[in-house]
Short mmCIF file of C-alpha atoms and ligand atoms in Angstrom, two decimals:
data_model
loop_
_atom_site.label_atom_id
_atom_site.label_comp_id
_atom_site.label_asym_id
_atom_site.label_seq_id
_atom_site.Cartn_x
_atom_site.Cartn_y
_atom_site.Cartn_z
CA UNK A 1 -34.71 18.48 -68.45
CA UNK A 2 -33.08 16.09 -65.94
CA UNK A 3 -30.92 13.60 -67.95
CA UNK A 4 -29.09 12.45 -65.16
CA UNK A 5 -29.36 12.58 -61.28
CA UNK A 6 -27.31 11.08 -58.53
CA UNK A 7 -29.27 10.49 -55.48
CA UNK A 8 -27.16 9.70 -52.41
CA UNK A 9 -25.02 7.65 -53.39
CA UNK A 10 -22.56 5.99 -51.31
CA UNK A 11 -19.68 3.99 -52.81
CA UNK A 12 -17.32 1.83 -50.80
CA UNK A 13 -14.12 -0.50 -51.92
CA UNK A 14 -14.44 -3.76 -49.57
CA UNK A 15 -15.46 -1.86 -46.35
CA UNK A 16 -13.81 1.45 -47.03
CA UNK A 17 -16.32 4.00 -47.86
CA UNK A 18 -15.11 6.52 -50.29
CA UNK A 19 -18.14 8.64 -51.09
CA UNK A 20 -21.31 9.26 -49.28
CA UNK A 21 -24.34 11.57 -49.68
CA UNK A 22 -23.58 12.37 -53.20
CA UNK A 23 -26.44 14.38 -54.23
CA UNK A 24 -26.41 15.29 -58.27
CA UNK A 25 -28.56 16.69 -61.33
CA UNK A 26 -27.29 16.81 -64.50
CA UNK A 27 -29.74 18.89 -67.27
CA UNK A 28 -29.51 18.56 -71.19
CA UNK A 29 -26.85 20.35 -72.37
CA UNK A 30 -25.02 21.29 -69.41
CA UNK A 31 -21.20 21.03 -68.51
CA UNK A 32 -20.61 20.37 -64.87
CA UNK A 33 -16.74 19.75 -64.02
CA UNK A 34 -16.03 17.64 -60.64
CA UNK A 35 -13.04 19.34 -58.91
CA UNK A 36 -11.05 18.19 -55.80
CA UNK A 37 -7.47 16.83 -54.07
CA UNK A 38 -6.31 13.66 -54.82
CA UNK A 39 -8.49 10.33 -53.73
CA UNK A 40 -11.15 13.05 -52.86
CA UNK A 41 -13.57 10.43 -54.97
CA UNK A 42 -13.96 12.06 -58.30
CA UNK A 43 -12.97 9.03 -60.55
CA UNK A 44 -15.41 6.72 -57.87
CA UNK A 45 -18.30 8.84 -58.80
CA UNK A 46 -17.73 8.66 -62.41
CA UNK A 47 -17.12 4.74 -61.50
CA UNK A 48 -20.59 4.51 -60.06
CA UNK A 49 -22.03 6.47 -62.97
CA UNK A 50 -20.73 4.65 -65.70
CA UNK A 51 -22.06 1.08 -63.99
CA UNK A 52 -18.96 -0.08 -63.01
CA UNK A 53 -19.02 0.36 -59.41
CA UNK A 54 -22.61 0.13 -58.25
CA UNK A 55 -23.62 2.21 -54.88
CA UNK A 56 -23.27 0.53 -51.47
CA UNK A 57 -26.44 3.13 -50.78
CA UNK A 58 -28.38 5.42 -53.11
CA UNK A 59 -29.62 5.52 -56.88
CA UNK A 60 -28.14 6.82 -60.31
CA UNK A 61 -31.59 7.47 -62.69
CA UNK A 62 -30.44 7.92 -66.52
CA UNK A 63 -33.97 9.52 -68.18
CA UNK A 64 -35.61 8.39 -64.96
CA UNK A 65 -34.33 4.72 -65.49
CA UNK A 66 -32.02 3.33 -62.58
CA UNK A 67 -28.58 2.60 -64.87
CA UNK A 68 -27.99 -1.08 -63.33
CA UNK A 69 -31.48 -1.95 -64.25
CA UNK A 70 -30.20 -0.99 -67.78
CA UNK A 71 -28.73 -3.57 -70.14
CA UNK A 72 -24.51 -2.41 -70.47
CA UNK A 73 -25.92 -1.81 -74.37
CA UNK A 74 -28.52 0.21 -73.71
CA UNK A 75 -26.67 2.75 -71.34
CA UNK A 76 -23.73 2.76 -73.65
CA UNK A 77 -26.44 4.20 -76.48
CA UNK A 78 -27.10 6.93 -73.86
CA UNK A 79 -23.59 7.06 -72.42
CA UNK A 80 -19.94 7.32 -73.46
CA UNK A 81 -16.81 7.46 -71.46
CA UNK A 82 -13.36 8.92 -72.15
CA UNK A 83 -11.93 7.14 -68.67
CA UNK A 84 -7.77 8.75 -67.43
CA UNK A 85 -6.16 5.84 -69.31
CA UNK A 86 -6.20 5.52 -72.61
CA UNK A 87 -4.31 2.92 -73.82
CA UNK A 88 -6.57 0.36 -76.13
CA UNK A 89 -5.35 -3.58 -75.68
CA UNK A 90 -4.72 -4.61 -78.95
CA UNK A 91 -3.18 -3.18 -82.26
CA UNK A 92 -6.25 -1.97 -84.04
CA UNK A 93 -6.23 0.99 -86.65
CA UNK A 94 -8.01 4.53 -85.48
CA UNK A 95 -10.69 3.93 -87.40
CA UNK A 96 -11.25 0.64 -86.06
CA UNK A 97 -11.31 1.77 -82.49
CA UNK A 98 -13.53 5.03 -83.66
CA UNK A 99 -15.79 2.32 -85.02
CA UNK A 100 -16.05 0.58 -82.12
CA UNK A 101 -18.23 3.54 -80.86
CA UNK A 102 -21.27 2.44 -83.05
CA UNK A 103 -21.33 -0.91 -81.63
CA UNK A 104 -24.06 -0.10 -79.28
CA UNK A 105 -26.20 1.23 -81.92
CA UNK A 106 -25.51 -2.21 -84.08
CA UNK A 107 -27.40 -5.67 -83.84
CA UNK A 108 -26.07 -8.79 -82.66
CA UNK A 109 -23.42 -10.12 -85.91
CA UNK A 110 -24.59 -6.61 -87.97
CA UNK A 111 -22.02 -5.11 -89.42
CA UNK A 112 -21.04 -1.50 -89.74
CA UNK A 113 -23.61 0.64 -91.95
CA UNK A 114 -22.02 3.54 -94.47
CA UNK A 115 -23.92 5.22 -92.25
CA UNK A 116 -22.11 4.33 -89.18
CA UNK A 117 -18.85 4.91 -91.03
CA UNK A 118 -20.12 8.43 -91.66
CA UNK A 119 -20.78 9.22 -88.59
CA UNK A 120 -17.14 7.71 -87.35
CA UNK A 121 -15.57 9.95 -90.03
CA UNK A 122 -17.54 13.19 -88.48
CA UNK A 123 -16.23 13.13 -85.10
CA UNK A 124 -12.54 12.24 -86.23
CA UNK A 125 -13.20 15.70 -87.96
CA UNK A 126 -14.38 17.41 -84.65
CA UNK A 127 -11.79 15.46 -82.73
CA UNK A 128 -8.95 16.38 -85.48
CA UNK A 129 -7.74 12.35 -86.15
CA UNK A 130 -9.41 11.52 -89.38
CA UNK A 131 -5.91 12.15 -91.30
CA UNK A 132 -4.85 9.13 -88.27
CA UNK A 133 -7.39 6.98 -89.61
CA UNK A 134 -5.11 4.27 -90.95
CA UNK A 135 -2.87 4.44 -88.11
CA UNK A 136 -2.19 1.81 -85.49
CA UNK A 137 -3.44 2.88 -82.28
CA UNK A 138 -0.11 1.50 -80.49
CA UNK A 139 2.11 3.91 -82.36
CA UNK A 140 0.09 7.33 -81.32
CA UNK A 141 1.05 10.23 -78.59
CA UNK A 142 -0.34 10.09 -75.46
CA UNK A 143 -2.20 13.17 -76.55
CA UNK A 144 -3.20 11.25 -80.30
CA UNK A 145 -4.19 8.60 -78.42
CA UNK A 146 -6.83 10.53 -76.27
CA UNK A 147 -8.38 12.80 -78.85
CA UNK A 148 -8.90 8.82 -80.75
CA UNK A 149 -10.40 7.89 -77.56
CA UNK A 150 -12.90 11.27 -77.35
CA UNK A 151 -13.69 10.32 -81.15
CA UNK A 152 -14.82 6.67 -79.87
CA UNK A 153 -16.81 8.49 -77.14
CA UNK A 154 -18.24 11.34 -79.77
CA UNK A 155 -19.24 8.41 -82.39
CA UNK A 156 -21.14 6.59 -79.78
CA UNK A 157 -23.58 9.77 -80.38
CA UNK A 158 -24.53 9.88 -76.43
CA UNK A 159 -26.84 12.28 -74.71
CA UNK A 160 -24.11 11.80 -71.75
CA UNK A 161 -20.33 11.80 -71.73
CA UNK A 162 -18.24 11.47 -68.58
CA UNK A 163 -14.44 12.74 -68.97
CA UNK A 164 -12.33 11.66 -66.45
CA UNK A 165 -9.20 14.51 -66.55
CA UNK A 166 -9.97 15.03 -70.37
CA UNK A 167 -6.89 17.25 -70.94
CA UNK A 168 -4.43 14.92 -68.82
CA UNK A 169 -1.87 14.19 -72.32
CA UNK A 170 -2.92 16.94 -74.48
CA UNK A 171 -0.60 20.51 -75.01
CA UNK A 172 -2.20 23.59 -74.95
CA UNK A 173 -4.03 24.30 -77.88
CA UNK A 174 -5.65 20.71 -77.89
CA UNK A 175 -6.89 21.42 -74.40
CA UNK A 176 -8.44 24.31 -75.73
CA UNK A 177 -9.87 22.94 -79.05
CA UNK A 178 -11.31 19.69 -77.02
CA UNK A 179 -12.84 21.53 -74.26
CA UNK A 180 -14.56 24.50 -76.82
CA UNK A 181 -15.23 21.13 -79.02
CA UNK A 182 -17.05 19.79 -75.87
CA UNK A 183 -18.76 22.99 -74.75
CA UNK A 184 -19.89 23.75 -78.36
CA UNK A 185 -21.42 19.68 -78.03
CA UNK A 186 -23.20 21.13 -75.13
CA UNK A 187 -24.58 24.31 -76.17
CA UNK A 188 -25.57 23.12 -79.70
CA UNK A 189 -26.56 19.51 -79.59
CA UNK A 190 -27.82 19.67 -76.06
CA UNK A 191 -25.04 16.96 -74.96
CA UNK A 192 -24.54 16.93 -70.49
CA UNK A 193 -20.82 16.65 -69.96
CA UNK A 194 -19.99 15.37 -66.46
CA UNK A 195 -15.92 15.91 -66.26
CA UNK A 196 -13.20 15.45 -63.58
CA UNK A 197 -10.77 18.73 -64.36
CA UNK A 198 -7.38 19.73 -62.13
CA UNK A 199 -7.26 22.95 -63.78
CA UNK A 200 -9.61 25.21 -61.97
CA UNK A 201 -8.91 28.26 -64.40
CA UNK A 202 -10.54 25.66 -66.97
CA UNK A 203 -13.18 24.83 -64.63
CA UNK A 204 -13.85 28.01 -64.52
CA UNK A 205 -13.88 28.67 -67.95
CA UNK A 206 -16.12 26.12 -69.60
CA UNK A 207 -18.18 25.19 -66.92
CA UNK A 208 -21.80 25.76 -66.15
CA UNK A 209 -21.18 24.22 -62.64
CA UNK A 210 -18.65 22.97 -60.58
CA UNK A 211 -18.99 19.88 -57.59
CA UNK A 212 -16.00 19.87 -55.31
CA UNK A 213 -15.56 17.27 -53.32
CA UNK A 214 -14.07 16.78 -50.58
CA UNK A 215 -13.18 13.35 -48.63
CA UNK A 216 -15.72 11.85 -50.65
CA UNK A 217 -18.93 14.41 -50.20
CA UNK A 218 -19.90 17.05 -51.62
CA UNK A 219 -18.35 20.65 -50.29
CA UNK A 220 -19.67 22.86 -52.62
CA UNK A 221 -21.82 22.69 -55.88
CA UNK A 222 -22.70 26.11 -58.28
CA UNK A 223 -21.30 28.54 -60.30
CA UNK A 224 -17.96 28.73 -60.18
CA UNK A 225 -18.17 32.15 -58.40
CA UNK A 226 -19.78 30.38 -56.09
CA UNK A 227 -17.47 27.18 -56.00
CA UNK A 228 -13.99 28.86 -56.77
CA UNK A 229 -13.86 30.95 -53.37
CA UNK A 230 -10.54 31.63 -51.57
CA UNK A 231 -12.16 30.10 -48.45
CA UNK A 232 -13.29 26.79 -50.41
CA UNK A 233 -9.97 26.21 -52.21
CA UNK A 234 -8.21 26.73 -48.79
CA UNK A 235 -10.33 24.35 -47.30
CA UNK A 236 -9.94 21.39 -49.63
CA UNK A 237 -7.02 21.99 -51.23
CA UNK A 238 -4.95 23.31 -48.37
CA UNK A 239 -3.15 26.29 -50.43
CA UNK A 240 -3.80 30.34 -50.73
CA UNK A 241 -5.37 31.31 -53.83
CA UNK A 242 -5.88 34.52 -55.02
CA UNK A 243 -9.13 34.43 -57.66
CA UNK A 244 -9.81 37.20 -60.00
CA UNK A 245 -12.37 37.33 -62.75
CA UNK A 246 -10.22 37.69 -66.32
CA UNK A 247 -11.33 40.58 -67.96
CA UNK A 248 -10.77 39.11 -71.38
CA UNK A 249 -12.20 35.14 -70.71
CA UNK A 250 -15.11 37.42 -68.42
CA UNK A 251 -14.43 33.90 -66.27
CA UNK A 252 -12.89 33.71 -63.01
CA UNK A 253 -8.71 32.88 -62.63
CA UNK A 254 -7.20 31.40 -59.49
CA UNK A 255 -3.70 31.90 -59.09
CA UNK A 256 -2.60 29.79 -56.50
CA UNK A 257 0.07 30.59 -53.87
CA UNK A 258 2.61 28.59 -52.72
CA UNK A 259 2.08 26.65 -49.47
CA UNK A 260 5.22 28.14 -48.09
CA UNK A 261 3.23 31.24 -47.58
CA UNK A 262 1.46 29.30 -44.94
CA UNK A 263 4.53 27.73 -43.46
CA UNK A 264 7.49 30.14 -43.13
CA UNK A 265 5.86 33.33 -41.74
CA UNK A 266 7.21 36.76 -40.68
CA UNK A 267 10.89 36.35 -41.55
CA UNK A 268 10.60 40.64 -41.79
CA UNK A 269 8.81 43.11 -43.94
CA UNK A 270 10.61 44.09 -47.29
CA UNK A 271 9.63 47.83 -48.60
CA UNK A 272 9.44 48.05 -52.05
CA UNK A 273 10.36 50.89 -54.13
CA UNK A 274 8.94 49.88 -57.78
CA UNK A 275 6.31 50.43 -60.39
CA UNK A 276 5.26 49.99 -63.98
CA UNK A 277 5.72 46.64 -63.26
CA UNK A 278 9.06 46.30 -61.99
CA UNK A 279 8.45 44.97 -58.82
CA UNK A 280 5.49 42.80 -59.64
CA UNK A 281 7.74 39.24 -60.14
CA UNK A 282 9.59 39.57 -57.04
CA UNK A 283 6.60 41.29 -54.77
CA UNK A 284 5.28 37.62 -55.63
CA UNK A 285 8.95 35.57 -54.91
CA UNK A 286 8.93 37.42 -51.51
CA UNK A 287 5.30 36.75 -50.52
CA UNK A 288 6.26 32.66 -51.05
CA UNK A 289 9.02 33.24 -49.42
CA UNK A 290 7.45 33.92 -46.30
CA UNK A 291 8.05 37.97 -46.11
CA UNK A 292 5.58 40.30 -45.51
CA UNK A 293 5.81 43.11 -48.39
CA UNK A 294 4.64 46.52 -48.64
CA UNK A 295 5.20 48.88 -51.32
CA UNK A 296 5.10 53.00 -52.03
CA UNK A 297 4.16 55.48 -53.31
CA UNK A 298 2.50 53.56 -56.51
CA UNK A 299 -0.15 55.05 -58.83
CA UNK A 300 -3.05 54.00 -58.83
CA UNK A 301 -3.64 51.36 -61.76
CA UNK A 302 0.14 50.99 -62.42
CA UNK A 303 0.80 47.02 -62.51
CA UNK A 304 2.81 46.72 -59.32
CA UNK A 305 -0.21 48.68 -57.82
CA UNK A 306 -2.73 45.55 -59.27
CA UNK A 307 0.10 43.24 -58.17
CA UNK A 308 -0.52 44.45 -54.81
CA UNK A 309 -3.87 44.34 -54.44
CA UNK A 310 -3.97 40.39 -55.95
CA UNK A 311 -1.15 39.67 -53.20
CA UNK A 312 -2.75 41.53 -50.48
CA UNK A 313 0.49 43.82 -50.16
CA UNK A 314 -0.49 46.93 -48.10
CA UNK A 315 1.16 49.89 -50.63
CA UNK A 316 0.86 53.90 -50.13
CA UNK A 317 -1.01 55.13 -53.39
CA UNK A 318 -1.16 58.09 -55.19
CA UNK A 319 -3.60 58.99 -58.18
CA UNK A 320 -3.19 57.96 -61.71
CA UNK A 321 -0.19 59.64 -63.52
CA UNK A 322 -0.01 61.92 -60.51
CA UNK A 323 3.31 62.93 -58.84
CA UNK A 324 3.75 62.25 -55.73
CA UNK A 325 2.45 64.14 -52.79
CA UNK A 326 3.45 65.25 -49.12
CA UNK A 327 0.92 63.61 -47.66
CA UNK A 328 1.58 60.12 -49.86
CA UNK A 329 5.43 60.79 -49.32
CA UNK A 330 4.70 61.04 -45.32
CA UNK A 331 2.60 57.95 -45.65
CA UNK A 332 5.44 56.10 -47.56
CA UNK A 333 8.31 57.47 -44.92
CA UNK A 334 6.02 56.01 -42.18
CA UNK A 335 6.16 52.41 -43.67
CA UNK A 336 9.84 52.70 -42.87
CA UNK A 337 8.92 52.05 -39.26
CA UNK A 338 8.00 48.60 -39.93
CA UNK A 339 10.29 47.44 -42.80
CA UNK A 340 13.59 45.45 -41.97
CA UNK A 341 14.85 45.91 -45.69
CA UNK A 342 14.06 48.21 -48.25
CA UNK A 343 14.67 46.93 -52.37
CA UNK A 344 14.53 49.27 -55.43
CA UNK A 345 13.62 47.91 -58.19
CA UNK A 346 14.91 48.84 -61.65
CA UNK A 347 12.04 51.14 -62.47
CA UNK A 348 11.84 54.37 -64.67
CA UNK A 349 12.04 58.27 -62.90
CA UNK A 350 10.31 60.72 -63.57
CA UNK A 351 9.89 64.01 -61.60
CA UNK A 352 6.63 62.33 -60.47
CA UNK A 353 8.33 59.47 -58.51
CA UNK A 354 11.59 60.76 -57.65
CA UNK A 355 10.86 61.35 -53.99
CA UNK A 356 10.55 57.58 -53.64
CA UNK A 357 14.67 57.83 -53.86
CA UNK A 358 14.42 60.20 -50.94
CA UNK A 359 12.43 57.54 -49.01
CA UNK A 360 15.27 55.33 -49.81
CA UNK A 361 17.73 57.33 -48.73
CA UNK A 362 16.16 58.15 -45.16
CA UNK A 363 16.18 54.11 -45.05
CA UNK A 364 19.80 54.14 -45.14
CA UNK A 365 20.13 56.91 -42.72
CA UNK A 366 17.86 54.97 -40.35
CA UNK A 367 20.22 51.85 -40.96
CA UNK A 368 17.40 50.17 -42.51
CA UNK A 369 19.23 47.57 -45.06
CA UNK A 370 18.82 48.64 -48.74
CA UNK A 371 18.93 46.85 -51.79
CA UNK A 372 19.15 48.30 -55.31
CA UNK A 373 18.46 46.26 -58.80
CA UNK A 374 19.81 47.69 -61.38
CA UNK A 375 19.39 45.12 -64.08
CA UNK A 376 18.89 48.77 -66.34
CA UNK A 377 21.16 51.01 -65.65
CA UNK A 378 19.44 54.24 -64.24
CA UNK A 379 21.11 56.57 -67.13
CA UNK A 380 18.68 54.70 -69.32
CA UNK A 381 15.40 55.03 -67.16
CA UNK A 382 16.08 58.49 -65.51
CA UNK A 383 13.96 60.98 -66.94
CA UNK A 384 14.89 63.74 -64.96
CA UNK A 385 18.01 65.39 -65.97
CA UNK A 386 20.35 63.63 -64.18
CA UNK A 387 18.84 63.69 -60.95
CA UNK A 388 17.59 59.60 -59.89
CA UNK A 389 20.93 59.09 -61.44
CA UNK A 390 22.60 61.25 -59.13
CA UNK A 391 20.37 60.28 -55.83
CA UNK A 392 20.82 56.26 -57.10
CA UNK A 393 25.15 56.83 -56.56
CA UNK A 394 24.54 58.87 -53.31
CA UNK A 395 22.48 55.57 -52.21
CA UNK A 396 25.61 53.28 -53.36
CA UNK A 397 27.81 55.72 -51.16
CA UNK A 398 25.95 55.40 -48.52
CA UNK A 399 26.43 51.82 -48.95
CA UNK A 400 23.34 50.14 -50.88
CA UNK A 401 23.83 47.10 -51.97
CA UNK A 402 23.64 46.61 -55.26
CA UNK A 403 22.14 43.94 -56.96
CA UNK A 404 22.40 42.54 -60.57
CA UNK A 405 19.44 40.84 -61.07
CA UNK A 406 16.21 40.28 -59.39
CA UNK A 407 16.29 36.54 -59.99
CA UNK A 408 19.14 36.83 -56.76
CA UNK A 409 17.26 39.01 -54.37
CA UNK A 410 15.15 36.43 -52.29
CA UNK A 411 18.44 34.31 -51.79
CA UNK A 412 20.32 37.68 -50.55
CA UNK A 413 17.92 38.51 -48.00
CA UNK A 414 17.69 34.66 -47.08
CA UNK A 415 21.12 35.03 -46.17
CA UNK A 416 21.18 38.23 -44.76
CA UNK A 417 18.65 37.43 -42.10
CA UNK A 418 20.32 34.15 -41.90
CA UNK A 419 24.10 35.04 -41.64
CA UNK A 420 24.27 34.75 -37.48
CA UNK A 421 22.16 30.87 -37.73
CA UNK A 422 21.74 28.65 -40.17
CA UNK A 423 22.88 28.92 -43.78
CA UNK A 424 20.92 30.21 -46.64
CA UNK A 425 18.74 28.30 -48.44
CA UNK A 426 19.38 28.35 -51.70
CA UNK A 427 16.71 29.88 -53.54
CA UNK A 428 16.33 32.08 -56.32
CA UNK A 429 13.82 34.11 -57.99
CA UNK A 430 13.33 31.65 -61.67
CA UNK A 431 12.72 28.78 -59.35
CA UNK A 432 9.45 30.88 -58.05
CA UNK A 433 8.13 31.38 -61.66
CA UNK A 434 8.27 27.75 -62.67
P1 ADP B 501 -9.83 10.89 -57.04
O1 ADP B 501 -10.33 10.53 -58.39
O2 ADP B 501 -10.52 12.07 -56.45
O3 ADP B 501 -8.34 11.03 -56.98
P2 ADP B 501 -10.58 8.20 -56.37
O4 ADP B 501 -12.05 8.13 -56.62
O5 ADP B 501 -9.69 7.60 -57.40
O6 ADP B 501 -10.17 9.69 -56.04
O7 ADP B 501 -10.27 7.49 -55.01
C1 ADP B 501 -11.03 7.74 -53.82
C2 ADP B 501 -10.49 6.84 -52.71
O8 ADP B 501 -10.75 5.51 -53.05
C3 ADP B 501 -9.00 6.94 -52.50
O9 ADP B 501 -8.75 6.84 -51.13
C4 ADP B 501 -8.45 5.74 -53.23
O10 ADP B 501 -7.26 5.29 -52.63
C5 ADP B 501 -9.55 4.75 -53.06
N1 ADP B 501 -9.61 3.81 -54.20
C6 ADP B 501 -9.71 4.14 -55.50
N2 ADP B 501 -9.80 3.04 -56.28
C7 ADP B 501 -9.75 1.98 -55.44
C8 ADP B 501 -9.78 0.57 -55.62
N3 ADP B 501 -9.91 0.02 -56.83
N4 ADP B 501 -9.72 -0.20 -54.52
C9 ADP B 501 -9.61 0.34 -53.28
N5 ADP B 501 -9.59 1.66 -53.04
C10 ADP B 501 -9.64 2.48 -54.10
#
């Protein structure tokens, strides 16, 4: 059933329009999350819901009744708010702000019921603040503070509640706890959650629907398989994303990439010697950092191989736990055309993967610039008699550079492309895994 529906609405401050065309149905018990940039109108059209910025143009129907026809008391019975700040004016005690949720449901003068007081006590439980009860509002955490505010909201008993960035002060495992709190609201008691969210991944996760707007209208509205597209997140938020579905959550994940993917293109393609997820950390570094990657021989399913396939790096494959073949070995001496540096990372040999050395070698012979990380020493990951140790010394001799650490990779080739221009930029691999 419809509880609440947004029907064109157009909002403006003064004579700046801000939304328009907003077209919106809200059913019992379901969880829609608004997503979009900054000033995209998210917090206008939770504004215009909650009464406090009526439409230039367009209706907002609460159980089929238009909400500025509706008495403030009589939508607050229906409809609670948990707005981005949540700082409370004066110095009253938790449970006098929780209280102050009932006040729609009391008469003019009436005072609270032991009823009312009951039901203030049960969402401090759900909320986890009823051991704050006697606490002054004014001396709470940012994230306190909010799960008080979310109790206010809960003890109002509404059929709607609008969360504007719900999770904005709250750590981790409150994020979690308020947003299963708020879906388990939704499933069980049939409560329609309209909430502004940053976090796509939670979006994605509690969600029944997502609106994204953009510029003030709406640019997409569904599922979040539907919403959370590479193409729509480009769009409106202007930065590569790579989305997934989690295999654990069964939701979708969007890892975004950094805009200087867009920006700094083609500074040379970097061959990558890796696997069992050696590589996988600085395949992603060296994407941001404007180089095209590519990667072989990897087997199939090995981390670095999944690594590749979420950053679109084109790799040579082989099949799972299989050694290396000619024909993959040909494929991976052929990517040697194209690459202007070749790295090895610090990964394990076996038999299996040893002719990847070889491929590292004929990069040195060809002049190709060759970096080795050997953050482990090789005696400790060779696994075949001696032998990657031995090929790993003839690639020093033939003068490999040897590197240290990963973390100092990107900022080596940075200057080795750079050396004849400009300076290096300082950068360095942590700085990428902020
Ligand atoms: P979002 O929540 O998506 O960040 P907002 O709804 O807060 O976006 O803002 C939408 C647009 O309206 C922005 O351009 C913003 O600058 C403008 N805006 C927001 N509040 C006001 C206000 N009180 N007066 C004038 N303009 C405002």
């Amino acid at each position: 059933m419809v509880t609440l529906s947004v029907n064109g609405v157009e909002c403006r401050y003064g004579s700046m329009k801000v939304l328009s065309g907003i077209e919106l149905e809200v059913r019992t018990g379901d969880f829609i999350g608004i997503i979009g940039p900054n000033g995209s109108g998210k917090t206008t059209l939770l504004r215009s819901i909650s009464r406090v910025l009526k439409p230039h143009v367009g209706s907002i129907l609460i159980d089929k009744a238009d909400v500025y026809s509706l008495k403030p008391l009589e939508v607050a019975k229906k409809m609670a708010v948990v707005p981005q700040d949540s700082t409370v004016g004066f110095n009253f005690s938790v449970m006098d702000v929780v209280l102050m949720g009932r006040n729609p449901h009391l008469g003019r003068f009436q005072m609270e019921t032991p009823k009312d007081v009951e039901v203030a006590r049960k969402a401090m439980e759900l909320t986890n603040t009823w051991y704050l009860a006697d606490r002054s509002v004014h001396e709470l955490s940012g994230g306190e503070r909010q799960r008080v505010i979310f109790a206010r909201a809960l003890a109002q008993e509404p059929k709607i509640l609008l969360l504007d960035e719900p999770m904005s002060h709250l750590d981790l495992i409150n994020q979690l706890e308020i947003m299963d709190l708020v879906k388990g609201l939704c499933v069980k008691n049939g409560l329609s959650v309209l909430a502004v969210i940053h976090d796509l991944n939670m979006a994605a996760r509690y969600c029944d629907m997502i609106l994204m707007l953009k510029d003030g209208q709406v640019f997409a509205l569904g599922k979040a398989e539907e919403v959370l597209t590479s193409e729509n997140i480009r769009s409106v938020f202007a930065v590569d994303a790579i989305v997934r579905k989690n295999l654990v959550t069964n939701s979708l994940y969007v890892i975004p990439l950094s805009p200087k993917r867009n920006s700094c293109e083609k500074k040379g393609t970097v061959h990558m010697i890796c696997g069992a997820g050696t590589g996988t950390l600085l395949m992603k570094a060296l994407v941001d950092e404007g180089y095209n990657v590519t990667a072989g021989v990897l087997n199939l399913l090995d981390s670095d191989f999944e690594a590749c396939e979420l950053l679109k790096i084109a790799a040579v494959t082989e099949a799972p736990f299989s050694p290396i073949s000619d024909k993959s070995h040909a494929l991976n001496l052929e990517m040697l055309e194209n690459a202007s540096m070749v790295v090895v990372t610090a990964v394990p040999f076996g038999f299996g993967n040893l002719r990847n050395l070889e491929v590292a070698k004929e990069a040195l012979k060809r002049g190709i610039p060759t970096y080795v990380i050997d953050d482990v020493p090789v005696e400790k990951r060779d696994f075949t008699n001696g032998e990657a140790t031995r090929l790993i010394l003839e690639l020093k001799e033939m003068g490999a550079i040897f590197v240290k650490h990963p973390y100092d990779l990107p900022s080596l080739l940075n200057s080795s492309i750079n050396t004849s221009t400009v300076p290096a930029e300082p950068t360095n691999l942590a700085g990428h895994l902020k």
